[in-house]
């Protein structure tokens, strides 16, 4: 044991870099990296939000804005989707929250591979730069839709077919390498660096969500990398992976023998797990936020853990439900419909458990809690429309209409963003040492929550009318009543309002950094380890001289007879707490 | 019970990740520019030089970074617990690599069993076949494409069989070297390790020769239809992995000659060996599925 002393060294001298560069650019501290991830992800997220605003302007008020033409509309749509799914949600949930919370929650000083962690961020940053650079190349970014389906993604006629698509592919490849480094770091940290007493079944659900999602990422992202490489080679080197015998613009192309369906299979083998890579960390975080602010243990902890694991497993055999109308074998479709509907079982279980956690809880309706409860609503609605689309027969008429747009925005966009807001309001005091302004937070919640309903509920109706998605303009189609256009205009107005409301949130974030009330230690009375550090916000190395020891699960709230109404995980057994958390290991210690 | 996780070494700040990212940027730009000018899309000349600069930059950064990591290891800053973490990290990395190749193999099976038969009129494709390519016959390897280009395919029992033997032998010599290292016989370990590297280099050379043969004599090129695309893609990415593995082994040889590895503490060596065996197993699958069947 040559260096156990590390823990006892006075850390102040050694680990507190002073200059800006050493502190924020070269730092390998997981907390700094997490903040870097968060800031970059929120920045690209804002870009994507503005893009969606442009699209809504065109849809609500056609032919009023000259800078939006059919080509730019497709480009905005593509970049909006890609940024939101990959560069905002995946990066913020795993890179941002994963990085910040994993070492603190498992009770270790840092990630097990700090170099790799830092490199992962810088490569993510690079991928964002490359992605944004595609706005400035000749022809602009690709307009192939965020799914990048070939052959049209790489054939002439699609916007950005010369340069934009190359930048998109390069950016994705870099992102995937960055994510692989991050993901194996998160998985190994959770498996290896848990502090004494932190068994897997004592981990907060946040960790379970992040852990499972990282594992899924390691499995699923290589499929996207492979399809991106093949797509790039089809474009640049004349290979034929996704190109059958094609005739384009009257000329026969040199590509022969490939299959565009192959791309869809590869893409969705990544794409569906990706939904859960985003959703599972959100499930985990919302469980912890609900439990803390309802002062009640999470209902059915083991059930929740296994539901996460089962959802993760099932999500790898449902991918083709994105392809019912692609021309694949219909019997194949019924297999995927079955698995898709089965996945609703563990998901519904989680919803019941969240509601039962709230039931007769001592609910504190502060901002994080409001967002968490809002998530239960939006997620339930988005999930139910998913049951419609999971059935082959119902999906065929609804495919590629606004019903689909409404579904995935509700279930993956709005719900996950609700959790992100809840998580930011919940953990902001830990990160900055200041509380966010509660009044601004509540205004932010109510306008966002009601606003998103005003935006996305009418879209279901538009979908039933048969309004197709991804169309620049609806024109005078016979099947669409006049009211559809009116509805579109109202959706656009609400969308702009929701967008503007986010300014309150940003102002709150920046303003509270200096002017917010100083956060008391453990302001929410949470039990999990990240709130139990010697100083708050946690310093480099997190735990000062000795690592915490864990004696219980993370949900001992409202314990009868306890000094406060909760017992943190690192407080030893004193007769209260759960009966199955035996005290024998304390004897040896 | 000891506080196991106090044994984690928390490193100070390091500039290498940022520089590595910058190097990768140069490398990516260089590759993109080089491909653009090689395929005639663009007539700019900066692709090649930027590619070389990026590669040199990356080599420099990786050298400095690995030097730091090696020094930490030699100073005894890596505990037993961290050794375990490194093992797990490597396993997860190889796991991810397995998925990477699985996707390529999946593409191969999909094209071979579904896409090409469809073009030949199987299943729902009868009308497409009838209207567009009535003369096309589905076959594998696809040596006559729908538009009439013909190529020859790469047989299994010439060079590829020799290459298979070479890679399997290299796995054996590597294992012998590893056992020698554990037994403390350094000279023997270095000898067999060197033999492994030599076999790896021979493999890469033969593979390059095979590519030249395919391009020059067989008419089998990257853009000669889906068979050529898949052939070069699968063997090419495998070749890249063999090259990375060989570089890995060379670094290990240098470290071994400097006496960095002891019989008990040689995780880096084991990681290299795992990687090499992984690449070897992939080749066996490649040989059976791409060349033979």
PDB file of C-alpha atoms in Angstrom, chain A residues 1-4 6-7 14-15 17 22 25-28 107-110 112-116 118-119 122-123 126 130 162-163 166-167 174 180 184 187-188 191-196 215 218-220 222-223 225-226 229-230 233 236-242 244-247 252-254 256-259 261-262 265-266 269 327 329 540-541 545-549 588-589, chain B residues 1-22 24-25 28-29 32 35-36 39 41-42 46 65 68-69 72 75-82 84-90 92-93 95-97 99-101 103-104 106-108 110-111 115-116 118-119 124 132-133 142 145-147 149 222-227 229-230 233 237:
ATOM      1  CA  UNK A   1       0.000   0.000   0.000  1.00  0.00           C
ATOM      2  CA  UNK A   2       2.451   2.641  -1.092  1.00  0.00           C
ATOM      3  CA  UNK A   3       0.145   5.546  -1.422  1.00  0.00           C
ATOM      4  CA  UNK A   4      -2.796   5.148   0.928  1.00  0.00           C
ATOM      5  CA  UNK A   6      -2.872  10.178  -0.659  1.00  0.00           C
ATOM      6  CA  UNK A   7      -6.129  10.365   1.187  1.00  0.00           C
ATOM      7  CA  UNK A  14      -1.905  19.836  -4.251  1.00  0.00           C
ATOM      8  CA  UNK A  15      -5.272  19.884  -5.880  1.00  0.00           C
ATOM      9  CA  UNK A  17      -5.274  24.837  -9.293  1.00  0.00           C
ATOM     10  CA  UNK A  22      -5.579  25.003 -15.068  1.00  0.00           C
ATOM     11  CA  UNK A  25      -9.454  23.852 -19.335  1.00  0.00           C
ATOM     12  CA  UNK A  26      -6.963  21.262 -18.132  1.00  0.00           C
ATOM     13  CA  UNK A  27      -8.882  20.115 -15.120  1.00  0.00           C
ATOM     14  CA  UNK A  28      -9.667  16.448 -14.822  1.00  0.00           C
ATOM     15  CA  UNK A 107     -18.796   8.006  -2.780  1.00  0.00           C
ATOM     16  CA  UNK A 108     -15.514   8.187  -4.630  1.00  0.00           C
ATOM     17  CA  UNK A 109     -13.058  10.968  -5.350  1.00  0.00           C
ATOM     18  CA  UNK A 110     -13.342  11.031  -9.112  1.00  0.00           C
ATOM     19  CA  UNK A 112     -11.805   5.889 -12.424  1.00  0.00           C
ATOM     20  CA  UNK A 113     -10.396   7.182 -15.744  1.00  0.00           C
ATOM     21  CA  UNK A 114     -10.072  10.965 -15.334  1.00  0.00           C
ATOM     22  CA  UNK A 115      -7.891  11.436 -18.435  1.00  0.00           C
ATOM     23  CA  UNK A 116     -10.411   9.618 -20.564  1.00  0.00           C
ATOM     24  CA  UNK A 118     -11.556  14.930 -20.003  1.00  0.00           C
ATOM     25  CA  UNK A 119     -10.774  13.647 -23.480  1.00  0.00           C
ATOM     26  CA  UNK A 122     -13.033  17.717 -25.551  1.00  0.00           C
ATOM     27  CA  UNK A 123     -14.049  15.350 -28.287  1.00  0.00           C
ATOM     28  CA  UNK A 126     -15.050  19.059 -31.194  1.00  0.00           C
ATOM     29  CA  UNK A 130     -17.922  20.344 -36.570  1.00  0.00           C
ATOM     30  CA  UNK A 162     -22.078  18.046 -51.001  1.00  0.00           C
ATOM     31  CA  UNK A 163     -20.649  19.276 -47.708  1.00  0.00           C
ATOM     32  CA  UNK A 166     -19.974  15.014 -44.694  1.00  0.00           C
ATOM     33  CA  UNK A 167     -19.788  17.322 -41.698  1.00  0.00           C
ATOM     34  CA  UNK A 174     -16.452  11.992 -33.266  1.00  0.00           C
ATOM     35  CA  UNK A 180     -17.674   5.387 -25.904  1.00  0.00           C
ATOM     36  CA  UNK A 184     -17.042   2.858 -20.350  1.00  0.00           C
ATOM     37  CA  UNK A 187     -19.882   1.879 -16.206  1.00  0.00           C
ATOM     38  CA  UNK A 188     -16.506   1.039 -14.706  1.00  0.00           C
ATOM     39  CA  UNK A 191     -18.968  -1.127 -10.854  1.00  0.00           C
ATOM     40  CA  UNK A 192     -15.568  -0.501  -9.311  1.00  0.00           C
ATOM     41  CA  UNK A 193     -15.458   2.629  -7.237  1.00  0.00           C
ATOM     42  CA  UNK A 194     -18.480   2.298  -4.975  1.00  0.00           C
ATOM     43  CA  UNK A 195     -17.510   3.148  -1.431  1.00  0.00           C
ATOM     44  CA  UNK A 196     -17.658   0.682   1.400  1.00  0.00           C
ATOM     45  CA  UNK A 215     -24.217   0.150 -20.930  1.00  0.00           C
ATOM     46  CA  UNK A 218     -21.787   0.900 -25.459  1.00  0.00           C
ATOM     47  CA  UNK A 219     -23.968  -1.663 -27.230  1.00  0.00           C
ATOM     48  CA  UNK A 220     -25.964   0.623 -29.484  1.00  0.00           C
ATOM     49  CA  UNK A 222     -21.304   1.193 -32.583  1.00  0.00           C
ATOM     50  CA  UNK A 223     -24.246   0.436 -34.910  1.00  0.00           C
ATOM     51  CA  UNK A 225     -20.886   4.500 -36.092  1.00  0.00           C
ATOM     52  CA  UNK A 226     -20.915   1.665 -38.616  1.00  0.00           C
ATOM     53  CA  UNK A 229     -19.003   5.137 -41.885  1.00  0.00           C
ATOM     54  CA  UNK A 230     -20.841   3.197 -44.586  1.00  0.00           C
ATOM     55  CA  UNK A 233     -18.087   5.749 -47.988  1.00  0.00           C
ATOM     56  CA  UNK A 236     -17.189   9.640 -51.024  1.00  0.00           C
ATOM     57  CA  UNK A 237     -15.704   6.361 -52.195  1.00  0.00           C
ATOM     58  CA  UNK A 238     -18.429   5.000 -54.441  1.00  0.00           C
ATOM     59  CA  UNK A 239     -19.303   1.922 -52.373  1.00  0.00           C
ATOM     60  CA  UNK A 240     -22.786   0.399 -52.575  1.00  0.00           C
ATOM     61  CA  UNK A 241     -23.818  -0.437 -49.013  1.00  0.00           C
ATOM     62  CA  UNK A 242     -27.110   1.398 -49.012  1.00  0.00           C
ATOM     63  CA  UNK A 244     -29.454  -0.747 -54.758  1.00  0.00           C
ATOM     64  CA  UNK A 245     -29.374  -0.575 -58.538  1.00  0.00           C
ATOM     65  CA  UNK A 246     -30.424   3.057 -58.778  1.00  0.00           C
ATOM     66  CA  UNK A 247     -31.578   5.457 -61.414  1.00  0.00           C
ATOM     67  CA  UNK A 252     -28.043   5.117 -63.865  1.00  0.00           C
ATOM     68  CA  UNK A 253     -25.706   5.315 -60.892  1.00  0.00           C
ATOM     69  CA  UNK A 254     -22.655   3.142 -60.396  1.00  0.00           C
ATOM     70  CA  UNK A 256     -25.277  -1.764 -57.237  1.00  0.00           C
ATOM     71  CA  UNK A 257     -26.526  -4.413 -54.914  1.00  0.00           C
ATOM     72  CA  UNK A 258     -26.924  -2.662 -51.568  1.00  0.00           C
ATOM     73  CA  UNK A 259     -30.095  -1.953 -49.647  1.00  0.00           C
ATOM     74  CA  UNK A 261     -33.424  -0.858 -45.716  1.00  0.00           C
ATOM     75  CA  UNK A 262     -30.123  -2.046 -44.291  1.00  0.00           C
ATOM     76  CA  UNK A 265     -32.168  -1.505 -39.623  1.00  0.00           C
ATOM     77  CA  UNK A 266     -28.723  -0.375 -38.465  1.00  0.00           C
ATOM     78  CA  UNK A 269     -30.897  -0.710 -33.887  1.00  0.00           C
ATOM     79  CA  UNK A 327     -41.684  -2.092 -47.048  1.00  0.00           C
ATOM     80  CA  UNK A 329     -41.934  -8.018 -44.268  1.00  0.00           C
ATOM     81  CA  UNK A 540     -11.674  18.547  -5.728  1.00  0.00           C
ATOM     82  CA  UNK A 541     -11.445  15.014  -4.387  1.00  0.00           C
ATOM     83  CA  UNK A 545      -9.801  13.010   4.375  1.00  0.00           C
ATOM     84  CA  UNK A 546     -11.984   9.964   4.617  1.00  0.00           C
ATOM     85  CA  UNK A 547     -14.445   8.471   2.215  1.00  0.00           C
ATOM     86  CA  UNK A 548     -18.004   8.060   3.460  1.00  0.00           C
ATOM     87  CA  UNK A 549     -19.268   4.680   4.547  1.00  0.00           C
ATOM     88  CA  UNK A 588     -15.862  -5.667  11.816  1.00  0.00           C
ATOM     89  CA  UNK A 589     -15.211  -2.023  11.032  1.00  0.00           C
TER      90      UNK A 589
ATOM     91  CA  UNK B   1     -12.160  -4.208   6.003  1.00  0.00           C
ATOM     92  CA  UNK B   2     -10.008  -1.579   4.366  1.00  0.00           C
ATOM     93  CA  UNK B   3     -11.518   1.495   2.824  1.00  0.00           C
ATOM     94  CA  UNK B   4     -10.943   0.130  -0.615  1.00  0.00           C
ATOM     95  CA  UNK B   5     -11.674   3.230  -2.609  1.00  0.00           C
ATOM     96  CA  UNK B   6      -9.306   5.507  -0.741  1.00  0.00           C
ATOM     97  CA  UNK B   7      -6.755   3.765  -2.895  1.00  0.00           C
ATOM     98  CA  UNK B   8      -7.728   5.723  -5.936  1.00  0.00           C
ATOM     99  CA  UNK B   9      -5.124   8.057  -7.284  1.00  0.00           C
ATOM    100  CA  UNK B  10      -6.666  11.413  -8.174  1.00  0.00           C
ATOM    101  CA  UNK B  11      -4.472  12.982 -10.839  1.00  0.00           C
ATOM    102  CA  UNK B  12      -3.787  16.660 -11.159  1.00  0.00           C
ATOM    103  CA  UNK B  13      -4.794  18.595 -14.255  1.00  0.00           C
ATOM    104  CA  UNK B  14      -3.406  17.603 -17.630  1.00  0.00           C
ATOM    105  CA  UNK B  15      -3.298  19.428 -20.960  1.00  0.00           C
ATOM    106  CA  UNK B  16      -3.191  16.256 -23.089  1.00  0.00           C
ATOM    107  CA  UNK B  17      -6.917  15.650 -23.558  1.00  0.00           C
ATOM    108  CA  UNK B  18      -7.384  19.107 -25.078  1.00  0.00           C
ATOM    109  CA  UNK B  19      -4.351  18.704 -27.323  1.00  0.00           C
ATOM    110  CA  UNK B  20      -5.531  15.240 -28.325  1.00  0.00           C
ATOM    111  CA  UNK B  21      -8.848  16.702 -29.337  1.00  0.00           C
ATOM    112  CA  UNK B  22      -7.080  19.351 -31.426  1.00  0.00           C
ATOM    113  CA  UNK B  24      -8.026  14.606 -33.895  1.00  0.00           C
ATOM    114  CA  UNK B  25      -9.517  17.712 -35.472  1.00  0.00           C
ATOM    115  CA  UNK B  28     -10.287  14.407 -39.386  1.00  0.00           C
ATOM    116  CA  UNK B  29      -9.916  17.510 -41.543  1.00  0.00           C
ATOM    117  CA  UNK B  32     -11.747  14.560 -45.345  1.00  0.00           C
ATOM    118  CA  UNK B  35     -10.508  11.895 -49.720  1.00  0.00           C
ATOM    119  CA  UNK B  36     -12.046  14.896 -51.452  1.00  0.00           C
ATOM    120  CA  UNK B  39     -11.811  11.295 -55.487  1.00  0.00           C
ATOM    121  CA  UNK B  41     -14.368  16.363 -55.750  1.00  0.00           C
ATOM    122  CA  UNK B  42     -12.009  19.160 -54.848  1.00  0.00           C
ATOM    123  CA  UNK B  46      -4.050  20.883 -48.269  1.00  0.00           C
ATOM    124  CA  UNK B  65       0.061  11.102 -22.305  1.00  0.00           C
ATOM    125  CA  UNK B  68       2.504  10.274 -17.819  1.00  0.00           C
ATOM    126  CA  UNK B  69       0.384   7.169 -17.300  1.00  0.00           C
ATOM    127  CA  UNK B  72       2.231   7.048 -12.525  1.00  0.00           C
ATOM    128  CA  UNK B  75       5.644   5.362  -9.041  1.00  0.00           C
ATOM    129  CA  UNK B  76       3.236   2.831  -7.580  1.00  0.00           C
ATOM    130  CA  UNK B  77       0.305   5.212  -7.699  1.00  0.00           C
ATOM    131  CA  UNK B  78      -1.951   2.557  -9.199  1.00  0.00           C
ATOM    132  CA  UNK B  79      -3.533   0.380  -6.565  1.00  0.00           C
ATOM    133  CA  UNK B  80      -4.916  -3.135  -6.846  1.00  0.00           C
ATOM    134  CA  UNK B  81      -8.350  -1.602  -7.042  1.00  0.00           C
ATOM    135  CA  UNK B  82      -7.340   0.563  -9.999  1.00  0.00           C
ATOM    136  CA  UNK B  84      -9.179  -4.088 -11.535  1.00  0.00           C
ATOM    137  CA  UNK B  85     -10.787  -0.965 -12.942  1.00  0.00           C
ATOM    138  CA  UNK B  86      -8.375  -0.936 -15.851  1.00  0.00           C
ATOM    139  CA  UNK B  87      -9.252  -4.530 -16.569  1.00  0.00           C
ATOM    140  CA  UNK B  88     -12.949  -3.782 -16.555  1.00  0.00           C
ATOM    141  CA  UNK B  89     -12.460  -0.694 -18.681  1.00  0.00           C
ATOM    142  CA  UNK B  90     -10.596  -2.759 -21.261  1.00  0.00           C
ATOM    143  CA  UNK B  92     -15.993  -2.816 -21.840  1.00  0.00           C
ATOM    144  CA  UNK B  93     -13.942  -1.343 -24.636  1.00  0.00           C
ATOM    145  CA  UNK B  95     -17.265  -5.317 -25.757  1.00  0.00           C
ATOM    146  CA  UNK B  96     -17.994  -2.128 -27.659  1.00  0.00           C
ATOM    147  CA  UNK B  97     -15.608  -3.225 -30.419  1.00  0.00           C
ATOM    148  CA  UNK B  99     -20.638  -4.582 -31.327  1.00  0.00           C
ATOM    149  CA  UNK B 100     -18.811  -2.554 -33.949  1.00  0.00           C
ATOM    150  CA  UNK B 101     -17.857  -5.673 -35.891  1.00  0.00           C
ATOM    151  CA  UNK B 103     -22.860  -4.422 -37.088  1.00  0.00           C
ATOM    152  CA  UNK B 104     -20.595  -5.052 -40.082  1.00  0.00           C
ATOM    153  CA  UNK B 106     -24.998  -7.985 -39.701  1.00  0.00           C
ATOM    154  CA  UNK B 107     -24.758  -5.853 -42.826  1.00  0.00           C
ATOM    155  CA  UNK B 108     -23.024  -8.725 -44.639  1.00  0.00           C
ATOM    156  CA  UNK B 110     -28.486  -8.844 -44.530  1.00  0.00           C
ATOM    157  CA  UNK B 111     -27.137  -8.156 -48.008  1.00  0.00           C
ATOM    158  CA  UNK B 115     -31.061  -7.684 -50.275  1.00  0.00           C
ATOM    159  CA  UNK B 116     -29.363  -9.473 -53.168  1.00  0.00           C
ATOM    160  CA  UNK B 118     -34.666  -9.482 -53.499  1.00  0.00           C
ATOM    161  CA  UNK B 119     -32.931  -7.810 -56.424  1.00  0.00           C
ATOM    162  CA  UNK B 124     -41.761  -9.211 -52.796  1.00  0.00           C
ATOM    163  CA  UNK B 132     -35.702  -3.067 -63.924  1.00  0.00           C
ATOM    164  CA  UNK B 133     -33.158  -5.898 -64.083  1.00  0.00           C
ATOM    165  CA  UNK B 142     -21.953 -11.126 -56.314  1.00  0.00           C
ATOM    166  CA  UNK B 145     -23.888  -6.841 -60.663  1.00  0.00           C
ATOM    167  CA  UNK B 146     -27.320  -5.773 -61.955  1.00  0.00           C
ATOM    168  CA  UNK B 147     -25.794  -3.228 -64.331  1.00  0.00           C
ATOM    169  CA  UNK B 149     -20.163  -5.131 -64.194  1.00  0.00           C
ATOM    170  CA  UNK B 222     -14.303  -0.771 -53.408  1.00  0.00           C
ATOM    171  CA  UNK B 223     -16.862   0.530 -55.904  1.00  0.00           C
ATOM    172  CA  UNK B 224     -17.455  -2.731 -57.781  1.00  0.00           C
ATOM    173  CA  UNK B 225     -20.855  -3.344 -56.263  1.00  0.00           C
ATOM    174  CA  UNK B 226     -21.862  -4.550 -52.855  1.00  0.00           C
ATOM    175  CA  UNK B 227     -19.559  -7.588 -52.683  1.00  0.00           C
ATOM    176  CA  UNK B 229     -17.727  -2.827 -50.774  1.00  0.00           C
ATOM    177  CA  UNK B 230     -18.359  -5.336 -48.018  1.00  0.00           C
ATOM    178  CA  UNK B 233     -14.944  -2.767 -45.504  1.00  0.00           C
ATOM    179  CA  UNK B 237     -11.423  -2.401 -40.644  1.00  0.00           C
TER     180      UNK B 237
END
